[in-house]
PDB file of C-alpha atoms and ligand atoms in Angstrom:
ATOM      1  CA  UNK A   8      -8.038  -3.308  14.773  1.00 87.00           C
ATOM      2  CA  UNK A   9      -5.682  -4.439  12.069  1.00 97.00           C
ATOM      3  CA  UNK A  10      -6.306  -2.617   8.540  1.00 98.00           C
ATOM      4  CA  UNK A  11      -7.208  -4.452   5.410  1.00 98.00           C
ATOM      5  CA  UNK A  12      -6.446  -2.520   2.303  1.00 99.00           C
ATOM      6  CA  UNK A  13      -7.572  -4.469  -0.668  1.00 99.00           C
ATOM      7  CA  UNK A  14      -5.330  -3.360  -3.645  1.00 99.00           C
ATOM      8  CA  UNK A  15      -7.826  -2.981  -7.005  1.00 98.00           C
ATOM      9  CA  UNK A  16      -5.038  -4.386  -9.328  1.00 98.00           C
ATOM     10  CA  UNK A  17      -6.613  -7.972  -9.151  1.00 98.00           C
ATOM     11  CA  UNK A  18     -10.590  -6.340  -9.820  1.00 98.00           C
ATOM     12  CA  UNK A  19     -12.538  -6.747 -12.599  1.00 98.00           C
ATOM     13  CA  UNK A  20     -12.213  -3.217 -14.277  1.00 98.00           C
ATOM     14  CA  UNK A  21     -15.494  -3.527 -16.072  1.00 98.00           C
ATOM     15  CA  UNK A  22     -16.946  -3.873 -12.655  1.00 98.00           C
ATOM     16  CA  UNK A  23     -14.841  -1.377 -10.864  1.00 98.00           C
ATOM     17  CA  UNK A  24     -17.836   0.205  -9.150  1.00 98.00           C
ATOM     18  CA  UNK A  25     -19.574  -2.976  -7.768  1.00 98.00           C
ATOM     19  CA  UNK A  26     -16.540  -4.453  -6.736  1.00 98.00           C
ATOM     20  CA  UNK A  27     -15.288  -1.611  -4.418  1.00 98.00           C
ATOM     21  CA  UNK A  28     -18.780  -1.836  -2.936  1.00 98.00           C
ATOM     22  CA  UNK A  29     -18.396  -5.144  -2.329  1.00 98.00           C
ATOM     23  CA  UNK A  30     -15.500  -4.714  -0.531  1.00 98.00           C
ATOM     24  CA  UNK A  31     -16.760  -1.657   1.786  1.00 98.00           C
ATOM     25  CA  UNK A  32     -19.590  -3.937   2.536  1.00 98.00           C
ATOM     26  CA  UNK A  33     -17.331  -6.770   3.620  1.00 98.00           C
ATOM     27  CA  UNK A  34     -15.599  -4.696   6.147  1.00 98.00           C
ATOM     28  CA  UNK A  35     -12.574  -3.482   3.981  1.00 98.00           C
ATOM     29  CA  UNK A  36     -10.842  -0.676   5.928  1.00 98.00           C
ATOM     30  CA  UNK A  37      -9.499   1.092   2.861  1.00 99.00           C
ATOM     31  CA  UNK A  38      -8.883   0.611  -1.067  1.00 99.00           C
ATOM     32  CA  UNK A  39      -5.367   0.042  -2.456  1.00 99.00           C
ATOM     33  CA  UNK A  40      -4.658   1.787  -5.960  1.00 99.00           C
ATOM     34  CA  UNK A  41      -1.013   0.956  -7.543  1.00 99.00           C
ATOM     35  CA  UNK A  42      -0.320   3.874  -9.666  1.00 99.00           C
ATOM     36  CA  UNK A  43       2.769   2.063 -12.028  1.00 98.00           C
ATOM     37  CA  UNK A  44       4.640   4.174 -15.113  1.00 98.00           C
ATOM     38  CA  UNK A  45       6.403   1.552 -16.649  1.00 98.00           C
ATOM     39  CA  UNK A  46       9.901   3.581 -15.947  1.00 98.00           C
ATOM     40  CA  UNK A  47      10.227   2.920 -11.949  1.00 98.00           C
ATOM     41  CA  UNK A  48       8.550  -0.550 -12.429  1.00 98.00           C
ATOM     42  CA  UNK A  49       7.759  -2.559 -15.591  1.00 98.00           C
ATOM     43  CA  UNK A  50       4.269  -2.324 -15.909  1.00 98.00           C
ATOM     44  CA  UNK A  51       1.472   0.538 -16.400  1.00 98.00           C
ATOM     45  CA  UNK A  52      -1.430   0.942 -14.413  1.00 98.00           C
ATOM     46  CA  UNK A  53      -3.752   3.515 -13.381  1.00 98.00           C
ATOM     47  CA  UNK A  54      -3.653   7.266 -12.777  1.00 98.00           C
ATOM     48  CA  UNK A  55      -5.301  10.371 -11.291  1.00 98.00           C
ATOM     49  CA  UNK A  56      -8.711   9.192 -13.297  1.00 98.00           C
ATOM     50  CA  UNK A  57      -9.008   5.889 -11.862  1.00 98.00           C
ATOM     51  CA  UNK A  58      -8.856   7.248  -8.608  1.00 98.00           C
ATOM     52  CA  UNK A  59     -11.171   9.768  -8.813  1.00 98.00           C
ATOM     53  CA  UNK A  60     -13.429   6.777 -10.042  1.00 98.00           C
ATOM     54  CA  UNK A  61     -13.067   5.224  -7.134  1.00 98.00           C
ATOM     55  CA  UNK A  62     -13.354   8.382  -5.070  1.00 98.00           C
ATOM     56  CA  UNK A  63     -17.023   8.113  -6.219  1.00 98.00           C
ATOM     57  CA  UNK A  64     -17.465   4.439  -5.772  1.00 98.00           C
ATOM     58  CA  UNK A  65     -16.628   4.468  -1.896  1.00 98.00           C
ATOM     59  CA  UNK A  66     -16.415   6.405   1.023  1.00 98.00           C
ATOM     60  CA  UNK A  67     -13.306   4.683   2.144  1.00 98.00           C
ATOM     61  CA  UNK A  68     -10.103   6.005   2.594  1.00 99.00           C
ATOM     62  CA  UNK A  69      -8.050   5.772  -0.726  1.00 99.00           C
ATOM     63  CA  UNK A  70      -4.321   4.436  -0.166  1.00 99.00           C
ATOM     64  CA  UNK A  71      -2.396   5.481  -3.110  1.00 99.00           C
ATOM     65  CA  UNK A  72       0.789   3.970  -3.849  1.00 99.00           C
ATOM     66  CA  UNK A  73       2.846   5.443  -6.125  1.00 99.00           C
ATOM     67  CA  UNK A  74       5.632   3.484  -8.069  1.00 99.00           C
ATOM     68  CA  UNK A  75       6.317   6.550 -10.307  1.00 98.00           C
ATOM     69  CA  UNK A  76       9.400   8.779 -11.029  1.00 98.00           C
ATOM     70  CA  UNK A  77       9.198  12.190 -10.053  1.00 98.00           C
ATOM     71  CA  UNK A  78       6.468  11.811  -7.720  1.00 98.00           C
ATOM     72  CA  UNK A  79       6.316  15.112  -6.266  1.00 98.00           C
ATOM     73  CA  UNK A  80       5.084  16.244 -10.126  1.00 98.00           C
ATOM     74  CA  UNK A  81       2.015  14.216  -9.883  1.00 98.00           C
ATOM     75  CA  UNK A  82       0.869  14.470  -6.023  1.00 98.00           C
ATOM     76  CA  UNK A  83      -1.235  17.560  -6.157  1.00 98.00           C
ATOM     77  CA  UNK A  84      -3.230  15.896  -9.164  1.00 98.00           C
ATOM     78  CA  UNK A  85      -3.735  12.417  -7.319  1.00 99.00           C
ATOM     79  CA  UNK A  86      -4.887  14.884  -4.143  1.00 99.00           C
ATOM     80  CA  UNK A  87      -7.299  16.419  -6.314  1.00 98.00           C
ATOM     81  CA  UNK A  88      -8.338  13.284  -7.519  1.00 98.00           C
ATOM     82  CA  UNK A  89      -9.497  12.047  -4.088  1.00 98.00           C
ATOM     83  CA  UNK A  90      -6.424  10.299  -2.675  1.00 99.00           C
ATOM     84  CA  UNK A  91      -6.616   9.811   0.980  1.00 99.00           C
ATOM     85  CA  UNK A  92      -3.317   8.489   1.673  1.00 99.00           C
ATOM     86  CA  UNK A  93      -0.179   8.810  -1.219  1.00 99.00           C
ATOM     87  CA  UNK A  94       3.072   6.421  -0.385  1.00 99.00           C
ATOM     88  CA  UNK A  95       6.067   7.535  -2.220  1.00 99.00           C
ATOM     89  CA  UNK A  96       8.897   5.126  -2.838  1.00 98.00           C
ATOM     90  CA  UNK A  97      11.960   6.460  -1.161  1.00 98.00           C
ATOM     91  CA  UNK A  98      14.097   5.440  -3.880  1.00 98.00           C
ATOM     92  CA  UNK A  99      12.379   8.033  -5.896  1.00 98.00           C
ATOM     93  CA  UNK A 100      12.453  11.016  -3.722  1.00 98.00           C
ATOM     94  CA  UNK A 101      15.855  12.948  -2.782  1.00 97.00           C
ATOM     95  CA  UNK A 102      13.955  14.750  -0.508  1.00 97.00           C
ATOM     96  CA  UNK A 103      11.716  12.797   1.049  1.00 98.00           C
ATOM     97  CA  UNK A 104      10.941  14.803   4.266  1.00 98.00           C
ATOM     98  CA  UNK A 105      10.026  17.675   1.726  1.00 98.00           C
ATOM     99  CA  UNK A 106       7.939  15.546   0.175  1.00 98.00           C
ATOM    100  CA  UNK A 107       6.318  13.821   2.784  1.00 98.00           C
ATOM    101  CA  UNK A 108       5.166  17.196   4.378  1.00 98.00           C
ATOM    102  CA  UNK A 109       3.900  18.053   1.302  1.00 98.00           C
ATOM    103  CA  UNK A 110       1.633  15.460   0.896  1.00 99.00           C
ATOM    104  CA  UNK A 111       0.597  16.698   4.424  1.00 99.00           C
ATOM    105  CA  UNK A 112       0.130  20.179   3.056  1.00 98.00           C
ATOM    106  CA  UNK A 113      -1.971  18.851   0.704  1.00 98.00           C
ATOM    107  CA  UNK A 114      -4.335  17.328   3.092  1.00 98.00           C
ATOM    108  CA  UNK A 115      -3.087  13.517   2.701  1.00 99.00           C
ATOM    109  CA  UNK A 116      -1.691  11.269   4.934  1.00 99.00           C
ATOM    110  CA  UNK A 117       2.081  10.901   3.810  1.00 99.00           C
ATOM    111  CA  UNK A 118       3.373   7.283   3.164  1.00 99.00           C
ATOM    112  CA  UNK A 119       6.968   6.189   2.434  1.00 99.00           C
ATOM    113  CA  UNK A 120       7.926   2.339   1.002  1.00 98.00           C
ATOM    114  CA  UNK A 121      10.898   0.888  -0.401  1.00 98.00           C
ATOM    115  CA  UNK A 122      11.843  -2.076  -2.629  1.00 98.00           C
ATOM    116  CA  UNK A 123      12.713  -5.548  -1.297  1.00 98.00           C
ATOM    117  CA  UNK A 124      16.615  -4.990  -1.965  1.00 98.00           C
ATOM    118  CA  UNK A 125      16.367  -1.649  -0.124  1.00 98.00           C
ATOM    119  CA  UNK A 126      18.047  -1.717   3.685  1.00 98.00           C
ATOM    120  CA  UNK A 127      15.618  -0.117   6.145  1.00 97.00           C
ATOM    121  CA  UNK A 128      18.311   2.494   6.777  1.00 97.00           C
ATOM    122  CA  UNK A 129      16.995   4.262   4.070  1.00 98.00           C
ATOM    123  CA  UNK A 130      13.828   4.931   5.677  1.00 97.00           C
ATOM    124  CA  UNK A 131      15.619   6.620   8.865  1.00 96.00           C
ATOM    125  CA  UNK A 132      15.497  10.368   7.077  1.00 97.00           C
ATOM    126  CA  UNK A 133      11.712   9.416   6.412  1.00 98.00           C
ATOM    127  CA  UNK A 134      10.344   8.475   9.818  1.00 98.00           C
ATOM    128  CA  UNK A 135       9.524  11.151  12.047  1.00 98.00           C
ATOM    129  CA  UNK A 136       7.500  12.833   9.252  1.00 98.00           C
ATOM    130  CA  UNK A 137       5.541   9.872   7.863  1.00 98.00           C
ATOM    131  CA  UNK A 138       2.132   8.934   8.816  1.00 99.00           C
ATOM    132  CA  UNK A 139       2.513   5.310   7.126  1.00 99.00           C
ATOM    133  CA  UNK A 140       5.792   3.205   6.053  1.00 99.00           C
ATOM    134  CA  UNK A 141       4.869   0.345   3.879  1.00 99.00           C
ATOM    135  CA  UNK A 142       7.507  -2.360   3.289  1.00 99.00           C
ATOM    136  CA  UNK A 143       7.099  -4.414   0.292  1.00 99.00           C
ATOM    137  CA  UNK A 144       6.483  -8.365  -0.059  1.00 98.00           C
ATOM    138  CA  UNK A 145       6.935  -8.694  -3.828  1.00 98.00           C
ATOM    139  CA  UNK A 146       9.413  -6.353  -6.216  1.00 98.00           C
ATOM    140  CA  UNK A 147       6.553  -4.120  -7.052  1.00 98.00           C
ATOM    141  CA  UNK A 148       5.208  -4.456 -10.588  1.00 98.00           C
ATOM    142  CA  UNK A 149       2.609  -7.124 -10.557  1.00 98.00           C
ATOM    143  CA  UNK A 150       0.020  -8.944  -8.072  1.00 98.00           C
ATOM    144  CA  UNK A 151      -0.122 -12.470  -8.030  1.00 98.00           C
ATOM    145  CA  UNK A 152       3.858 -12.844  -6.782  1.00 98.00           C
ATOM    146  CA  UNK A 153       4.866 -15.000  -3.634  1.00 98.00           C
ATOM    147  CA  UNK A 154       5.984 -13.390  -0.469  1.00 98.00           C
ATOM    148  CA  UNK A 155       9.689 -12.507  -0.167  1.00 98.00           C
ATOM    149  CA  UNK A 156       9.660 -14.414   3.524  1.00 98.00           C
ATOM    150  CA  UNK A 157      13.582 -12.384   3.879  1.00 98.00           C
ATOM    151  CA  UNK A 158      11.729  -9.252   4.237  1.00 98.00           C
ATOM    152  CA  UNK A 159      10.249  -9.982   7.866  1.00 98.00           C
ATOM    153  CA  UNK A 160      13.275  -9.207   9.725  1.00 98.00           C
ATOM    154  CA  UNK A 161      12.952  -5.673   8.044  1.00 98.00           C
ATOM    155  CA  UNK A 162       8.889  -5.472   8.970  1.00 98.00           C
ATOM    156  CA  UNK A 163      10.779  -5.919  12.805  1.00 98.00           C
ATOM    157  CA  UNK A 164      13.055  -3.464  12.060  1.00 98.00           C
ATOM    158  CA  UNK A 165      10.570  -0.656  11.164  1.00 98.00           C
ATOM    159  CA  UNK A 166       8.337  -1.492  13.771  1.00 98.00           C
ATOM    160  CA  UNK A 167      11.599  -0.865  16.366  1.00 98.00           C
ATOM    161  CA  UNK A 168      12.569   2.087  14.303  1.00 98.00           C
ATOM    162  CA  UNK A 169       8.877   3.702  14.893  1.00 98.00           C
ATOM    163  CA  UNK A 170       8.537   2.657  18.060  1.00 98.00           C
ATOM    164  CA  UNK A 171      12.109   4.412  19.110  1.00 98.00           C
ATOM    165  CA  UNK A 172      10.525   7.259  17.581  1.00 98.00           C
ATOM    166  CA  UNK A 173       7.399   7.776  19.247  1.00 98.00           C
ATOM    167  CA  UNK A 174       5.662   7.502  15.833  1.00 98.00           C
ATOM    168  CA  UNK A 175       2.068   5.705  16.157  1.00 98.00           C
ATOM    169  CA  UNK A 176       2.642   5.573  12.501  1.00 98.00           C
ATOM    170  CA  UNK A 177       0.604   2.658  10.106  1.00 98.00           C
ATOM    171  CA  UNK A 178       3.081  -0.285   9.367  1.00 98.00           C
ATOM    172  CA  UNK A 179       1.854  -1.740   6.041  1.00 99.00           C
ATOM    173  CA  UNK A 180       2.735  -4.850   3.829  1.00 99.00           C
ATOM    174  CA  UNK A 181       2.140  -5.005   0.467  1.00 99.00           C
ATOM    175  CA  UNK A 182       2.741  -8.642  -1.674  1.00 98.00           C
ATOM    176  CA  UNK A 183       2.450 -11.690  -1.575  1.00 98.00           C
ATOM    177  CA  UNK A 184      -0.296 -11.208   1.566  1.00 99.00           C
ATOM    178  CA  UNK A 185      -2.355 -14.419   2.238  1.00 98.00           C
ATOM    179  CA  UNK A 186      -4.120 -16.435   4.889  1.00 98.00           C
ATOM    180  CA  UNK A 187      -0.540 -18.139   4.882  1.00 98.00           C
ATOM    181  CA  UNK A 188       1.653 -14.908   5.464  1.00 98.00           C
ATOM    182  CA  UNK A 189      -0.749 -12.177   6.957  1.00 98.00           C
ATOM    183  CA  UNK A 190      -0.391 -13.613  10.494  1.00 98.00           C
ATOM    184  CA  UNK A 191       3.647 -13.847  10.285  1.00 98.00           C
ATOM    185  CA  UNK A 192       3.738 -10.105   8.716  1.00 98.00           C
ATOM    186  CA  UNK A 193       1.703  -9.033  11.966  1.00 98.00           C
ATOM    187  CA  UNK A 194       3.599 -10.885  14.405  1.00 98.00           C
ATOM    188  CA  UNK A 195       6.675  -8.819  13.178  1.00 98.00           C
ATOM    189  CA  UNK A 196       4.678  -5.621  13.945  1.00 98.00           C
ATOM    190  CA  UNK A 197       2.431  -4.807  10.782  1.00 98.00           C
ATOM    191  CA  UNK A 198      -0.803  -3.494  11.078  1.00 98.00           C
ATOM    192  CA  UNK A 199      -1.987  -2.654   7.648  1.00 99.00           C
ATOM    193  CA  UNK A 200      -2.546  -5.822   5.188  1.00 99.00           C
ATOM    194  CA  UNK A 201      -2.562  -4.915   1.117  1.00 99.00           C
ATOM    195  CA  UNK A 202      -3.690  -7.678  -0.554  1.00 99.00           C
ATOM    196  CA  UNK A 203      -4.441  -8.445  -4.290  1.00 99.00           C
ATOM    197  CA  UNK A 204      -4.716 -11.828  -5.366  1.00 98.00           C
ATOM    198  CA  UNK A 205      -6.128 -12.936  -2.103  1.00 98.00           C
ATOM    199  CA  UNK A 206      -9.391 -11.252  -1.878  1.00 98.00           C
ATOM    200  CA  UNK A 207     -10.305 -10.543  -5.787  1.00 98.00           C
ATOM    201  CA  UNK A 208      -9.320 -14.212  -6.784  1.00 98.00           C
ATOM    202  CA  UNK A 209     -11.017 -15.945  -3.963  1.00 98.00           C
ATOM    203  CA  UNK A 210     -12.710 -18.921  -5.479  1.00 98.00           C
ATOM    204  CA  UNK A 211     -15.933 -17.826  -3.172  1.00 98.00           C
ATOM    205  CA  UNK A 212     -15.401 -14.257  -3.900  1.00 98.00           C
ATOM    206  CA  UNK A 213     -14.361 -10.605  -2.311  1.00 98.00           C
ATOM    207  CA  UNK A 214     -16.120 -11.336   1.003  1.00 98.00           C
ATOM    208  CA  UNK A 215     -15.053 -14.623   1.447  1.00 98.00           C
ATOM    209  CA  UNK A 216     -11.280 -13.329   0.734  1.00 98.00           C
ATOM    210  CA  UNK A 217     -11.383 -10.479   3.324  1.00 98.00           C
ATOM    211  CA  UNK A 218     -12.834 -12.791   5.981  1.00 98.00           C
ATOM    212  CA  UNK A 219     -10.174 -15.323   5.569  1.00 98.00           C
ATOM    213  CA  UNK A 220      -7.718 -12.783   5.999  1.00 98.00           C
ATOM    214  CA  UNK A 221      -9.044 -11.437   8.968  1.00 98.00           C
ATOM    215  CA  UNK A 222      -9.544 -14.539  10.707  1.00 98.00           C
ATOM    216  CA  UNK A 223      -6.170 -15.776   9.915  1.00 98.00           C
ATOM    217  CA  UNK A 224      -4.745 -12.800  11.953  1.00 96.00           C
ATOM    218  CA  UNK A 225      -5.071 -14.709  15.172  1.00 76.00           C
TER     219      UNK A 225
HETATM  220  C1  LIG B 321       2.603  -4.800  -6.385  1.00 75.28           C
HETATM  221  C2  LIG B 321       1.578  -3.908  -5.681  1.00 75.28           C
HETATM  222  C3  LIG B 321       0.680  -4.792  -5.176  1.00 75.28           C
HETATM  223  C4  LIG B 321      -0.115  -5.454  -5.716  1.00 75.28           C
HETATM  224  C5  LIG B 321      -0.017  -6.893  -4.701  1.00 75.28           C
HETATM  225  O1  LIG B 321       3.566  -3.953  -6.972  1.00 75.28           O
HETATM  226  O2  LIG B 321       2.289  -3.068  -4.889  1.00 75.28           O
HETATM  227  O3  LIG B 321       0.039  -3.903  -4.095  1.00 75.28           O
HETATM  228  O4  LIG B 321      -1.356  -5.124  -5.933  1.00 75.28           O
HETATM  229  O5  LIG B 321      -1.211  -7.689  -4.841  1.00 75.28           O
HETATM  230  P1  LIG B 321      -0.789  -9.271  -4.332  1.00 75.28           P
HETATM  231  O6  LIG B 321      -1.566  -8.709  -3.249  1.00 75.28           O
HETATM  232  O7  LIG B 321      -1.765 -10.155  -5.328  1.00 75.28           O
HETATM  233  O8  LIG B 321       0.327  -9.582  -3.994  1.00 75.28           O
HETATM  234 ZN1  LIG B 322       0.477  -1.435  -3.659  1.00 75.28          ZN
END
């Protein structure tokens, strides 16, 4: 079944534990945590301290997206804080295979992602070792941005790269995922879907947001 990974970037941080529990009881599969350093991306968000708080709030896997320079310096801290999946940007990792293996040696699943302007070919060296490949469907930095439709062929291209390699890794999409865009991503080959606004800002609440996304996967 498809993975729904609510991104807490749009959560109410005064009630983070409750909101994560609401995601869990509504059938979310993972919790997505967006780590931003104000250097690789313009925004600054959260670090291992919040991951550790999320770890205490839920038994769901924590899907941690590292939008930071020199991610290798912080892998151990995020693993110790309770991350389940650590996803790094290929733009920040000159030795991507070594970084993915280091993540796995820390006991986490290893993900690799790329910005919208980075071609799928940049992922090729990472494909054999990756447990997850994330295709960004917005420019990373903020929730609530519009889906970049031009990324759909890249999702299909990554699907082919994974299939050719015989790698059953998750193919995740992140950014602008809504009831209007989720099924196009699934059709292009995605199996895991991150959403912030469509879940946390849904007019009828978190559970309704998750339900609507599932229903849109036809
Ligand atoms: C963007 C983050 C996303 C973001 C998605 O830089 O990586 O995870 O929270 O937000 P929505 O679903 O609102 O586009
Ligand atoms: Zn993200």
